[in-house]
Coordinates of C-alpha atoms in Angstrom, one line a residue:
Chain W
X1 CA -156.9 -89.7 -100.7
X2 CA -153.3 -88.8 -101.0
X3 CA -151.7 -85.5 -99.9
X4 CA -150.9 -84.7 -103.6
X5 CA -154.6 -85.0 -104.5
X6 CA -155.5 -82.8 -101.5
X7 CA -153.1 -80.2 -102.8
X8 CA -154.6 -80.4 -106.3
X9 CA -158.0 -80.0 -104.9
X10 CA -156.9 -77.1 -102.7
X11 CA -155.3 -75.3 -105.7
X12 CA -158.5 -75.9 -107.7
X13 CA -160.5 -74.3 -104.9
X14 CA -158.1 -71.4 -104.6
X15 CA -158.2 -70.7 -108.3
X16 CA -162.0 -70.9 -108.4
X17 CA -162.2 -67.9 -105.9
X18 CA -159.3 -65.7 -106.9
X19 CA -160.4 -62.4 -105.3
X20 CA -161.2 -64.0 -101.9
X21 CA -157.9 -65.9 -101.9
X22 CA -156.0 -62.7 -102.9
X23 CA -157.6 -60.8 -100.1
X24 CA -156.9 -63.6 -97.7
X25 CA -153.3 -63.7 -98.7
X26 CA -152.7 -60.0 -98.5
X27 CA -151.8 -60.0 -94.9
X28 CA -149.2 -62.8 -95.4
X29 CA -147.9 -61.1 -98.6
X30 CA -147.4 -57.8 -96.8
X31 CA -145.9 -59.4 -93.7
X32 CA -143.4 -61.6 -95.6
X33 CA -142.4 -58.7 -98.0
X34 CA -142.0 -56.4 -95.0
X35 CA -139.8 -58.8 -93.1
X36 CA -137.7 -59.5 -96.1
X37 CA -137.2 -55.8 -96.9
X38 CA -136.4 -54.9 -93.3
X39 CA -134.0 -57.7 -92.8
X40 CA -132.4 -56.9 -96.1
X41 CA -132.1 -53.2 -95.2
X42 CA -130.5 -54.2 -91.9
X43 CA -128.0 -56.4 -93.7
X44 CA -127.3 -53.7 -96.2
X45 CA -126.7 -51.2 -93.4
X46 CA -124.5 -53.6 -91.5
X47 CA -122.5 -54.3 -94.6
X48 CA -122.2 -50.6 -95.3
X49 CA -121.0 -49.9 -91.7
X50 CA -118.7 -52.9 -91.8
X51 CA -117.4 -51.7 -95.2
X52 CA -116.7 -48.2 -94.0
X53 CA -115.0 -49.5 -90.9
X54 CA -112.8 -51.9 -92.8
X55 CA -111.7 -49.0 -95.0
X56 CA -110.1 -47.9 -91.8
X57 CA -109.1 -51.4 -91.0
X58 CA -110.6 -53.5 -88.2
X59 CA -107.1 -54.1 -86.9
X60 CA -106.7 -50.5 -85.8
X61 CA -106.9 -48.8 -82.4
X62 CA -107.7 -45.2 -81.9
X63 CA -106.0 -43.4 -79.1
X64 CA -107.3 -40.0 -78.0
X65 CA -105.4 -38.0 -75.4
X66 CA -106.2 -34.8 -73.6
X67 CA -103.2 -32.9 -72.4
X68 CA -103.1 -32.4 -68.7
X69 CA -101.8 -28.9 -68.5
X70 CA -98.0 -28.5 -68.9
X71 CA -97.2 -31.0 -66.2
X72 CA -98.1 -34.1 -68.0
X73 CA -98.6 -34.6 -71.7
X74 CA -97.8 -37.1 -74.3
X75 CA -95.5 -36.1 -77.1
X76 CA -95.5 -37.8 -80.5
X77 CA -92.1 -39.3 -79.8
X78 CA -93.4 -40.8 -76.5
X79 CA -96.3 -42.3 -78.3
X80 CA -94.0 -43.9 -80.9
X81 CA -91.9 -45.2 -78.0
X82 CA -94.9 -46.8 -76.4
X83 CA -95.8 -48.5 -79.7
X84 CA -92.2 -49.7 -80.1
X85 CA -92.1 -51.1 -76.5
X86 CA -95.2 -53.1 -77.2
X87 CA -94.2 -54.4 -80.5
X88 CA -95.4 -57.9 -79.8
X89 CA -98.9 -56.5 -80.1
X90 CA -98.6 -53.2 -81.9
X91 CA -97.3 -52.5 -85.3
X92 CA -97.7 -49.1 -87.1
X93 CA -98.6 -45.8 -85.6
X94 CA -99.7 -42.5 -87.0
X95 CA -100.8 -39.3 -85.3
X96 CA -104.0 -37.9 -86.8
X97 CA -104.9 -34.2 -86.8
X98 CA -108.3 -33.3 -88.0
X99 CA -108.1 -30.0 -89.8
X100 CA -110.6 -27.4 -88.9
X101 CA -110.0 -25.1 -91.8
X102 CA -111.6 -25.4 -95.2
X103 CA -109.7 -26.5 -98.2
X104 CA -109.4 -23.8 -100.9
X105 CA -108.4 -24.5 -104.4
X106 CA -108.0 -21.2 -106.3
X107 CA -110.9 -19.1 -105.2
X108 CA -113.2 -22.1 -104.5
X109 CA -113.9 -23.2 -101.0
X110 CA -114.4 -27.0 -100.5
X111 CA -116.6 -27.7 -97.5
X112 CA -117.0 -31.4 -97.8
X113 CA -113.4 -32.4 -98.2
X114 CA -111.9 -34.2 -95.2
X115 CA -108.4 -33.1 -94.5
X116 CA -106.1 -34.7 -92.0
X117 CA -102.6 -34.5 -90.8
X118 CA -100.9 -37.9 -90.7
X119 CA -97.5 -39.6 -90.6
X120 CA -95.7 -41.4 -93.4
X121 CA -97.1 -44.7 -92.2
X122 CA -100.7 -43.7 -92.5
X123 CA -101.3 -45.0 -96.0
X124 CA -100.0 -48.3 -94.8
X125 CA -102.6 -48.3 -92.1
X126 CA -105.5 -47.2 -94.2
X127 CA -104.6 -49.3 -97.1
X128 CA -104.5 -46.4 -99.6
X129 CA -102.1 -46.5 -102.4
X130 CA -100.4 -43.6 -104.2
X131 CA -101.4 -43.6 -107.8
X132 CA -99.5 -40.5 -109.0
X133 CA -96.5 -38.7 -107.6
X134 CA -95.3 -39.8 -104.2
X135 CA -96.7 -40.4 -100.7
X136 CA -95.7 -38.6 -97.5
X137 CA -92.2 -39.2 -96.3
X138 CA -90.4 -39.0 -93.0
X139 CA -88.5 -36.0 -94.2
X140 CA -91.8 -34.1 -94.9
X141 CA -92.7 -34.7 -91.3
X142 CA -89.3 -33.8 -89.9
X143 CA -89.1 -30.7 -92.0
X144 CA -92.8 -29.7 -91.6
X145 CA -92.9 -29.5 -95.4
X146 CA -95.9 -27.7 -96.9
X147 CA -96.9 -30.6 -99.0
X148 CA -100.0 -32.8 -99.3
X149 CA -101.4 -35.9 -100.9
X150 CA -105.0 -35.7 -102.3
X151 CA -107.7 -38.1 -103.1
X152 CA -108.6 -39.0 -106.7
X153 CA -111.8 -36.9 -106.6
X154 CA -110.0 -33.6 -106.0
X155 CA -107.5 -34.5 -108.7
X156 CA -110.2 -35.2 -111.3
X157 CA -112.6 -32.5 -110.3
X158 CA -110.3 -29.6 -109.8
X159 CA -107.0 -30.4 -111.6
X160 CA -108.2 -32.4 -114.5
X161 CA -106.0 -35.3 -113.4
X162 CA -102.8 -33.2 -113.3
X163 CA -102.7 -32.2 -109.7
X164 CA -99.1 -33.2 -108.9
X165 CA -97.1 -30.0 -108.6
X166 CA -100.2 -27.7 -108.2
X167 CA -101.0 -25.9 -105.0
X168 CA -104.0 -25.5 -102.7
X169 CA -104.6 -23.9 -99.4
X170 CA -105.7 -25.4 -96.1
X171 CA -106.5 -23.1 -93.3
X172 CA -104.6 -20.3 -95.0
X173 CA -101.4 -22.3 -95.6
X174 CA -100.4 -23.0 -99.1
X175 CA -99.5 -26.6 -99.8
X176 CA -97.9 -28.3 -102.8
X177 CA -99.6 -31.4 -104.0
X178 CA -97.0 -34.1 -104.2
X179 CA -99.2 -37.2 -104.8
X180 CA -102.6 -38.5 -105.7
X181 CA -104.1 -41.5 -104.1
X182 CA -105.7 -44.3 -106.1
X183 CA -109.5 -44.3 -106.2
X184 CA -111.0 -46.2 -103.2
X185 CA -114.7 -45.5 -103.4
X186 CA -116.9 -46.9 -106.1
X187 CA -117.6 -43.5 -107.6
X188 CA -115.8 -40.2 -107.5
X189 CA -118.1 -37.8 -105.8
X190 CA -118.2 -34.9 -103.5
X191 CA -118.0 -36.0 -99.8
X192 CA -117.1 -39.5 -100.9
X193 CA -114.1 -41.6 -99.9
X194 CA -112.0 -39.9 -102.5
X195 CA -112.8 -36.3 -101.5
X196 CA -109.8 -36.2 -99.1
X197 CA -106.5 -34.6 -98.4
X198 CA -103.6 -35.7 -96.3
X199 CA -100.6 -33.5 -95.0
X200 CA -97.8 -34.2 -92.6
X201 CA -99.0 -34.1 -89.0
X202 CA -96.3 -31.8 -88.1
X203 CA -97.4 -29.3 -90.7
X204 CA -101.0 -29.9 -89.6
X205 CA -100.4 -29.3 -85.9
X206 CA -98.8 -26.0 -86.8
X207 CA -101.9 -24.9 -88.6
X208 CA -104.5 -26.6 -86.3
X209 CA -102.8 -27.0 -83.0
X210 CA -102.3 -29.9 -80.8
X211 CA -101.9 -33.5 -81.8
X212 CA -104.5 -35.3 -79.8
X213 CA -105.2 -38.6 -81.5
X214 CA -103.4 -41.5 -83.0
X215 CA -104.2 -44.6 -85.0
X216 CA -102.3 -47.7 -84.1
X217 CA -102.4 -51.0 -85.9
X218 CA -102.3 -54.3 -84.1
X219 CA -100.2 -57.2 -85.3
X220 CA -102.9 -59.7 -84.6
X221 CA -106.7 -59.0 -84.6
X222 CA -107.2 -61.9 -82.2
X223 CA -105.4 -60.0 -79.5
X224 CA -107.5 -56.9 -79.3
X225 CA -107.9 -57.0 -75.5
X226 CA -104.2 -57.5 -74.9
X227 CA -103.3 -54.7 -77.3
X228 CA -105.7 -52.3 -75.7
X229 CA -104.4 -53.3 -72.2
X230 CA -100.8 -52.7 -73.2
X231 CA -101.6 -49.3 -74.6
X232 CA -103.7 -48.3 -71.6
X233 CA -101.0 -49.5 -69.1
X234 CA -98.4 -47.4 -70.9
X235 CA -100.7 -44.3 -71.1
X236 CA -101.6 -44.7 -67.4
X237 CA -97.9 -44.6 -66.6
X238 CA -97.6 -41.3 -68.3
X239 CA -100.8 -39.6 -67.0
X240 CA -101.1 -41.4 -63.6
X241 CA -104.9 -41.3 -64.2
X242 CA -107.2 -42.9 -66.6
X243 CA -109.4 -39.9 -67.4
X244 CA -107.0 -38.3 -69.9
X245 CA -107.0 -40.8 -72.6
X246 CA -109.2 -43.3 -74.4
X247 CA -108.3 -46.3 -76.4
X248 CA -110.9 -47.5 -78.8
X249 CA -110.7 -50.5 -81.0
X250 CA -112.3 -50.3 -84.5
X251 CA -113.4 -53.9 -84.1
X252 CA -115.2 -53.2 -80.9
X253 CA -116.8 -50.1 -82.4
X254 CA -117.9 -52.2 -85.4
X255 CA -119.3 -54.8 -83.0
X256 CA -121.2 -52.2 -81.0
X257 CA -122.6 -50.6 -84.2
X258 CA -123.5 -54.0 -85.6
X259 CA -125.3 -55.1 -82.5
X260 CA -127.2 -51.8 -82.4
X261 CA -128.3 -52.3 -86.0
X262 CA -129.2 -55.8 -85.2
X263 CA -131.4 -54.7 -82.3
X264 CA -133.1 -52.1 -84.5
X265 CA -133.7 -54.6 -87.3
X266 CA -135.0 -57.2 -84.8
X267 CA -137.5 -54.7 -83.5
X268 CA -138.6 -53.7 -86.9
X269 CA -138.8 -57.2 -88.1
X270 CA -140.9 -58.0 -85.0
X271 CA -143.3 -55.3 -85.9
X272 CA -143.5 -56.7 -89.5
X273 CA -144.1 -60.1 -88.1
X274 CA -147.2 -58.9 -86.3
X275 CA -148.6 -58.4 -89.8
X276 CA -147.8 -62.1 -90.5
X277 CA -149.9 -63.0 -87.4
X278 CA -152.7 -60.7 -88.6
X279 CA -152.5 -62.4 -92.0
X280 CA -152.8 -65.7 -90.3
X281 CA -155.9 -64.6 -88.5
X282 CA -157.3 -63.5 -91.8
X283 CA -156.7 -67.0 -93.1
X284 CA -158.4 -68.5 -90.1
X285 CA -161.4 -66.2 -90.6
X286 CA -161.8 -67.1 -94.2
X287 CA -161.4 -70.8 -93.5
X288 CA -164.1 -70.6 -90.8
X289 CA -166.4 -68.9 -93.3
X290 CA -165.5 -71.4 -95.9
X291 CA -166.3 -74.3 -93.5
X292 CA -169.6 -72.8 -92.8
X293 CA -170.6 -72.2 -96.3
X294 CA -169.3 -75.6 -97.4
X295 CA -171.2 -77.6 -94.8
X296 CA -173.1 -79.1 -97.7
X297 CA -170.0 -80.1 -99.6
X298 CA -168.6 -81.6 -96.4
X299 CA -171.9 -83.6 -96.0
X300 CA -171.8 -84.8 -99.6
X301 CA -168.2 -85.9 -99.3
X302 CA -168.9 -87.7 -96.1
X303 CA -171.8 -89.6 -97.6
X304 CA -169.5 -90.6 -100.4
X305 CA -167.1 -92.2 -98.0
X306 CA -164.8 -89.3 -96.9
X307 CA -163.3 -90.0 -93.5
X308 CA -163.1 -87.1 -91.0
X309 CA -159.4 -86.9 -91.4
X310 CA -159.8 -86.6 -95.2
X311 CA -162.0 -83.6 -94.7
X312 CA -159.7 -82.1 -92.2
X313 CA -156.7 -82.7 -94.3
X314 CA -158.4 -81.0 -97.2
X315 CA -159.0 -77.9 -95.2
X316 CA -155.6 -77.7 -93.6
X317 CA -153.9 -78.2 -96.9
X318 CA -156.1 -75.5 -98.4
X319 CA -155.1 -73.1 -95.7
X320 CA -151.4 -74.1 -96.0
X321 CA -151.5 -73.7 -99.8
X322 CA -153.1 -70.3 -99.4
X323 CA -150.5 -69.1 -97.0
X324 CA -147.7 -70.7 -99.0
X325 CA -148.8 -68.9 -102.1
X326 CA -149.0 -65.7 -100.1
X327 CA -145.5 -66.4 -98.8
X328 CA -144.1 -67.0 -102.3
X329 CA -145.8 -63.8 -103.6
X330 CA -144.4 -62.0 -100.5
X331 CA -140.9 -63.2 -101.2
X332 CA -141.1 -62.1 -104.8
X333 CA -142.4 -58.7 -103.8
X334 CA -139.9 -58.4 -101.0
X335 CA -137.1 -59.1 -103.4
X336 CA -138.4 -56.6 -105.9
X337 CA -138.7 -54.0 -103.2
X338 CA -135.2 -54.8 -101.9
X339 CA -133.7 -54.1 -105.4
X340 CA -135.8 -50.9 -105.6
X341 CA -134.7 -49.8 -102.1
X342 CA -131.1 -50.4 -103.0
X343 CA -131.4 -48.1 -105.9
X344 CA -133.3 -45.4 -104.0
X345 CA -130.9 -45.4 -101.1
X346 CA -127.9 -45.4 -103.3
X347 CA -129.3 -42.4 -105.2
X348 CA -130.4 -40.5 -102.1
X349 CA -127.4 -41.1 -99.9
X350 CA -124.8 -41.2 -102.6
X351 CA -123.5 -44.3 -100.9
X352 CA -123.8 -47.8 -102.2
X353 CA -126.0 -49.8 -99.9
X354 CA -127.0 -53.2 -101.1
X355 CA -130.3 -54.3 -99.6
X356 CA -129.8 -58.0 -99.6
X357 CA -132.1 -60.3 -97.6
X358 CA -130.4 -63.4 -96.3
X359 CA -131.6 -66.8 -97.5
X360 CA -132.3 -67.6 -93.8
X361 CA -134.6 -64.6 -93.5
X362 CA -136.4 -65.6 -96.7
X363 CA -136.7 -69.2 -95.5
X364 CA -137.9 -68.1 -92.1
X365 CA -140.5 -65.7 -93.5
X366 CA -141.8 -68.5 -95.7
X367 CA -141.7 -71.1 -93.0
X368 CA -143.6 -68.9 -90.6
X369 CA -146.2 -68.0 -93.2
X370 CA -146.9 -71.7 -94.0
X371 CA -146.8 -72.6 -90.3
X372 CA -149.3 -69.9 -89.6
X373 CA -151.5 -71.2 -92.4
X374 CA -151.4 -74.7 -91.0
X375 CA -152.0 -73.6 -87.5
X376 CA -154.9 -71.2 -88.4
X377 CA -156.2 -73.7 -90.9
X378 CA -156.3 -76.5 -88.4
X379 CA -158.8 -74.8 -86.0
X380 CA -161.6 -74.2 -88.6
X381 CA -160.8 -77.7 -90.0
X382 CA -161.5 -79.2 -86.7
X383 CA -164.7 -77.5 -86.9
X384 CA -165.3 -78.9 -90.3
X385 CA -165.2 -82.5 -89.3
X386 CA -167.6 -82.0 -86.4
X387 CA -170.3 -80.9 -88.7
Chain D
X1 CA -179.8 -117.1 -98.1
X2 CA -178.1 -114.3 -96.2
X3 CA -179.8 -111.0 -96.3
X4 CA -177.9 -108.0 -97.6
X5 CA -179.8 -105.6 -95.4
X6 CA -181.2 -106.8 -92.1
X7 CA -183.1 -104.7 -89.5
X8 CA -183.6 -106.5 -86.3
X9 CA -185.9 -104.7 -83.9
X10 CA -184.3 -101.4 -84.9
X11 CA -185.3 -98.4 -82.7
X12 CA -184.2 -94.8 -83.1
X13 CA -184.8 -92.1 -80.5
X14 CA -184.2 -88.4 -80.9
X15 CA -184.0 -86.3 -77.8
X16 CA -185.4 -82.8 -78.0
X17 CA -185.0 -81.1 -74.7
X18 CA -187.0 -83.3 -72.3
X19 CA -189.0 -85.0 -75.0
X20 CA -188.0 -88.2 -76.6
X21 CA -189.2 -88.7 -80.2
X22 CA -189.4 -92.3 -81.3
X23 CA -188.6 -92.2 -85.0
X24 CA -188.2 -95.9 -85.5
X25 CA -190.0 -98.3 -83.2
X26 CA -188.8 -101.9 -83.4
X27 CA -188.6 -102.1 -87.2
X28 CA -187.5 -105.4 -88.6
X29 CA -187.1 -106.4 -92.3
X30 CA -184.7 -108.0 -94.6
X31 CA -183.6 -107.1 -98.1
X32 CA -181.9 -109.7 -100.3
X33 CA -179.4 -109.3 -103.1
X34 CA -181.0 -108.3 -106.4
X35 CA -184.2 -106.9 -104.9
X36 CA -185.9 -103.6 -105.8
X37 CA -187.5 -102.3 -102.6
X38 CA -189.4 -99.1 -102.0
X39 CA -189.7 -97.8 -98.5
X40 CA -192.7 -95.6 -98.6
X41 CA -194.4 -93.4 -96.0
X42 CA -195.6 -89.9 -95.2
X43 CA -193.3 -87.4 -93.6
X44 CA -192.7 -88.4 -90.0
X45 CA -193.3 -92.0 -90.8
X46 CA -189.7 -92.9 -90.0
X47 CA -188.6 -93.5 -93.6
X48 CA -185.9 -90.8 -93.5
X49 CA -184.6 -92.4 -90.2
X50 CA -184.6 -95.8 -92.0
X51 CA -182.8 -94.3 -94.9
X52 CA -180.1 -92.7 -92.7
X53 CA -179.6 -96.0 -90.9
X54 CA -179.5 -98.1 -94.1
X55 CA -177.1 -95.5 -95.5
X56 CA -174.8 -95.8 -92.4
X57 CA -175.3 -92.0 -91.9
X58 CA -176.7 -92.8 -88.5
X59 CA -176.7 -95.8 -86.2
X60 CA -179.7 -97.4 -84.4
X61 CA -180.4 -96.4 -80.7
X62 CA -181.5 -100.0 -80.1
X63 CA -181.7 -103.2 -82.1
X64 CA -179.2 -104.4 -84.7
X65 CA -178.6 -103.4 -88.3
X66 CA -176.6 -105.8 -90.3
X67 CA -175.3 -104.6 -93.7
X68 CA -173.8 -107.5 -95.7
X69 CA -173.6 -109.4 -92.4
X70 CA -171.6 -106.6 -90.6
X71 CA -173.0 -105.0 -87.5
X72 CA -173.1 -101.3 -88.3
X73 CA -174.1 -100.3 -84.8
X74 CA -170.7 -101.2 -83.5
X75 CA -168.8 -99.2 -86.0
X76 CA -166.9 -95.9 -85.4
X77 CA -167.1 -92.9 -87.7
X78 CA -164.2 -94.0 -89.9
X79 CA -165.5 -97.5 -90.3
X80 CA -168.9 -96.0 -91.2
X81 CA -167.3 -93.8 -93.8
X82 CA -165.5 -96.9 -95.2
X83 CA -168.6 -99.0 -95.4
X84 CA -170.5 -96.2 -97.1
X85 CA -167.8 -95.9 -99.6
X86 CA -167.6 -99.6 -100.2
X87 CA -171.1 -100.9 -100.0
X88 CA -173.5 -98.0 -100.7
X89 CA -174.3 -95.8 -103.6
X90 CA -176.4 -92.7 -102.8
X91 CA -178.8 -91.0 -105.1
X92 CA -180.3 -87.8 -103.5
X93 CA -183.3 -85.7 -104.3
X94 CA -181.2 -82.6 -104.8
X95 CA -178.5 -84.6 -106.8
X96 CA -175.9 -83.3 -104.4
X97 CA -173.2 -82.9 -107.0
X98 CA -170.2 -80.7 -106.1
X99 CA -170.6 -77.5 -108.2
X100 CA -167.0 -76.7 -108.6
X101 CA -166.0 -80.1 -110.1
X102 CA -166.9 -81.2 -113.6
X103 CA -168.9 -84.3 -114.2
X104 CA -165.9 -86.6 -114.5
X105 CA -164.5 -85.3 -111.2
X106 CA -167.8 -85.6 -109.5
X107 CA -168.2 -89.2 -110.4
X108 CA -164.6 -89.8 -109.4
X109 CA -165.1 -88.7 -105.8
X110 CA -166.1 -92.0 -104.2
X111 CA -163.3 -93.8 -106.0
X112 CA -160.9 -91.1 -104.7
X113 CA -161.9 -91.8 -101.1
X114 CA -161.6 -95.6 -101.9
X115 CA -158.0 -95.0 -102.8
X116 CA -158.3 -96.0 -106.5
X117 CA -155.4 -94.8 -108.6
X118 CA -156.1 -91.8 -110.7
X119 CA -155.8 -93.4 -114.1
X120 CA -158.2 -96.2 -113.2
X121 CA -160.5 -93.7 -111.6
X122 CA -160.8 -91.7 -114.8
X123 CA -161.6 -94.8 -116.8
X124 CA -164.2 -96.1 -114.5
X125 CA -165.9 -92.7 -114.1
X126 CA -166.0 -92.3 -117.8
X127 CA -167.6 -95.7 -118.3
X128 CA -170.2 -94.9 -115.6
X129 CA -171.1 -91.6 -117.3
X130 CA -171.4 -93.3 -120.6
X131 CA -173.7 -95.8 -119.0
X132 CA -176.1 -93.0 -118.1
X133 CA -175.8 -91.4 -121.5
X134 CA -173.6 -88.5 -120.6
X135 CA -170.3 -89.7 -122.0
X136 CA -170.1 -86.6 -124.2
X137 CA -170.4 -84.1 -121.4
X138 CA -167.7 -85.2 -119.0
X139 CA -166.0 -81.8 -118.8
X140 CA -169.2 -79.9 -118.1
X141 CA -170.0 -78.4 -114.7
X142 CA -173.2 -79.7 -113.0
X143 CA -174.9 -76.3 -113.4
X144 CA -174.7 -76.6 -117.1
X145 CA -177.0 -79.6 -117.1
X146 CA -180.7 -80.0 -116.7
X147 CA -182.1 -81.6 -113.5
X148 CA -182.6 -84.9 -115.2
X149 CA -179.1 -85.0 -116.5
X150 CA -177.7 -84.0 -113.1
X151 CA -179.7 -86.9 -111.5
X152 CA -178.1 -89.2 -114.1
X153 CA -174.7 -87.9 -113.0
X154 CA -175.5 -88.7 -109.4
X155 CA -176.6 -92.2 -110.5
X156 CA -173.3 -92.6 -112.3
X157 CA -171.6 -91.5 -109.1
X158 CA -173.6 -94.0 -107.1
X159 CA -172.7 -96.8 -109.5
X160 CA -169.1 -96.2 -110.1
X161 CA -167.9 -97.8 -106.9
X162 CA -169.9 -101.0 -107.7
X163 CA -171.8 -100.8 -104.4
X164 CA -173.8 -103.7 -103.0
X165 CA -176.8 -101.4 -102.5
X166 CA -178.1 -98.4 -104.4
X167 CA -179.9 -96.2 -102.0
X168 CA -182.2 -93.6 -103.8
X169 CA -183.8 -91.0 -101.6
X170 CA -186.7 -89.4 -103.4
X171 CA -184.7 -89.5 -106.6
X172 CA -187.6 -88.0 -108.7
X173 CA -188.6 -85.4 -106.1
X174 CA -187.1 -82.5 -107.9
X175 CA -187.8 -83.6 -111.4
X176 CA -190.8 -83.2 -113.7
X177 CA -192.8 -86.4 -114.4
X178 CA -191.2 -87.2 -117.7
X179 CA -187.6 -87.0 -116.5
X180 CA -188.8 -88.6 -113.3
X181 CA -189.9 -91.6 -115.3
X182 CA -186.6 -91.6 -117.1
X183 CA -184.7 -91.8 -113.8
X184 CA -187.0 -94.6 -112.6
X185 CA -186.4 -96.4 -115.8
X186 CA -182.7 -96.3 -115.1
X187 CA -183.3 -97.7 -111.6
X188 CA -185.4 -100.5 -113.1
X189 CA -182.6 -101.2 -115.6
X190 CA -180.2 -101.4 -112.8
X191 CA -182.4 -103.8 -111.0
X192 CA -182.8 -105.9 -114.1
X193 CA -179.0 -106.0 -114.4
X194 CA -178.9 -107.5 -110.9
X195 CA -178.3 -104.5 -108.7
X196 CA -180.0 -104.2 -105.3
X197 CA -182.0 -101.0 -105.2
X198 CA -183.6 -99.4 -102.2
X199 CA -185.9 -96.5 -103.1
X200 CA -187.2 -94.2 -100.5
X201 CA -190.3 -92.1 -101.4
X202 CA -193.5 -90.7 -100.1
X203 CA -195.2 -91.2 -103.5
X204 CA -197.2 -94.3 -104.0
X205 CA -197.2 -94.0 -107.8
X206 CA -193.4 -94.1 -107.7
X207 CA -193.2 -96.8 -105.0
X208 CA -195.2 -99.2 -107.2
X209 CA -192.4 -99.2 -109.7
X210 CA -190.4 -101.3 -107.3
X211 CA -190.8 -105.0 -106.9
X212 CA -191.5 -104.9 -103.2
X213 CA -192.9 -102.2 -100.9
X214 CA -192.2 -101.6 -97.2
X215 CA -194.8 -99.1 -95.9
X216 CA -193.9 -97.2 -92.7
X217 CA -196.1 -95.1 -90.5
X218 CA -195.2 -93.6 -87.1
X219 CA -192.0 -95.7 -86.9
X220 CA -193.8 -99.0 -87.5
X221 CA -193.8 -101.3 -90.5
X222 CA -197.4 -101.2 -91.8
X223 CA -197.0 -103.4 -94.8
X224 CA -194.2 -105.4 -96.3
X225 CA -194.9 -107.3 -99.5
X226 CA -195.1 -107.3 -103.3
X227 CA -195.9 -104.0 -104.9
X228 CA -198.7 -105.5 -107.0
X229 CA -200.8 -106.6 -104.0
X230 CA -203.8 -104.3 -103.4
X231 CA -202.9 -103.5 -99.8
X232 CA -199.5 -102.2 -100.9
X233 CA -200.8 -98.8 -102.2
X234 CA -203.8 -98.4 -100.0
X235 CA -203.5 -95.4 -97.7
X236 CA -203.7 -96.5 -94.0
X237 CA -206.7 -94.4 -93.2
X238 CA -208.8 -95.9 -96.1
X239 CA -207.7 -99.4 -95.0
X240 CA -208.9 -98.7 -91.5
X241 CA -205.5 -99.4 -90.1
X242 CA -204.9 -97.8 -86.8
X243 CA -208.6 -96.9 -86.9
X244 CA -209.2 -98.2 -83.5
X245 CA -210.3 -95.2 -81.5
X246 CA -208.0 -94.5 -78.6

């Protein structure tokens, strides 16, 4: 009796007891679907995090300094000097000043807009392009000009696309809008990537106080460690202590985040995998019952010349077919749920998060479910040929 | 002439706890090709044991059983399965059809285990079903048929592999007398066509349909001869056999 005939026979048996088969498969279906959705969510989350980090550029380093009283501090010029001295590793530099005050346009207060003081090089670092008007210039910084560049969302939502030349207020200071950035997020929305405002860091520090952090780009992403070392050495020379500054690389942060997400996904997928095992036990249970109630059939088949391994093959293949069918159903349901989850998350969070299970995860879930079927089918099948 | 079935001093013991039950006690007989033999006896006479051994479902504890010259006692389980498939066609009292398969598929089963290709299997199963007069019902399930029809399917199944021996275990036991006669008629036709038929029954009136009777009691052969001899159907008690007081 060939394998193909065994498969045919198994499918016939499965079809002839649909309810039982469905119940048997349920564990596998749920397990496979859960693994796929969880891995897919993890991938989506990872992609989302990676995406938002790469907006910033994975070739950037963030330097945060705390001034050490009046005796030692780091001026913006000193920071520029450090970057210039280490130009074999470092490229562009911009101070960043996070603005505490809210942005006001007319009488309306915008609480979700992120506003930041930056240098003229900042858009080169962040990869933003100016769509209308002009960007920030060195003269703006030198003169502490009361100007700003805004994101496409503010332009569209508050100025009807004609923001250049208008004014708004940040922390009580009136600023003239000189430019509008090109749209960078997928949609224009409140709190999104395009709900932002940039002003010269010199102007910002006058409103908000001290300049305490910088973004620096590296020339080569492969030399993260050397770049960080160079910066830290120079900063140590200024502060004579390593407790007044931190240098963080975006790539490292991304790596940390990614590995955290991976651990989380691993744990969740492990929990989902338990249901696969439970599903397998369900199959074993049903195959045991099936062997018992088919003793007669086994006897008849044997009297007609079935060898023991034919009988065993039949039962193992039946179990494998059941779990494979369950696996396929689980994959389909998992994919369906992934699409659904993408939509729900996108709607709830207002962020685009694509839940996409990897082919490897799908393959593994399927492989495990069939493996479980064969394993848990084998034990009762051994039982079958003893009868 | 070489015997098809040869029992040489066959014994079969069953162990039940400390007790040993002797189910077959030095039984010897031969069945030749083309014979129609009935093995008859009351329950406990050893006829079921004989049937199991002839059918290669069991092996003798002692003695030798040669089927077509091959020593069955020396075979392992796989070889037994093979020889059953190759040389024996079974007809059971309860028909023993597989309820989920249709008639054609049921008749195909022995051929499937013999490794006959699907197309040829279909053909041969169809022919066998036509032979027993069920060629128009090949897609039916067994439970859609009467008992007599089901038994005819099981005869078709027994025949399809062209076995050397057709082994019928109480084939009329579950049938009314009319359909029972019908089934016996088919067996006689098979015999007339040259098949070797071994019929196992407790019923004298059925046993006499055979050409030769082997009567068993308490694991011994009591009578072995033509079915038309007067001793063949005489009950042991009436004949005074074993009547010696112990």
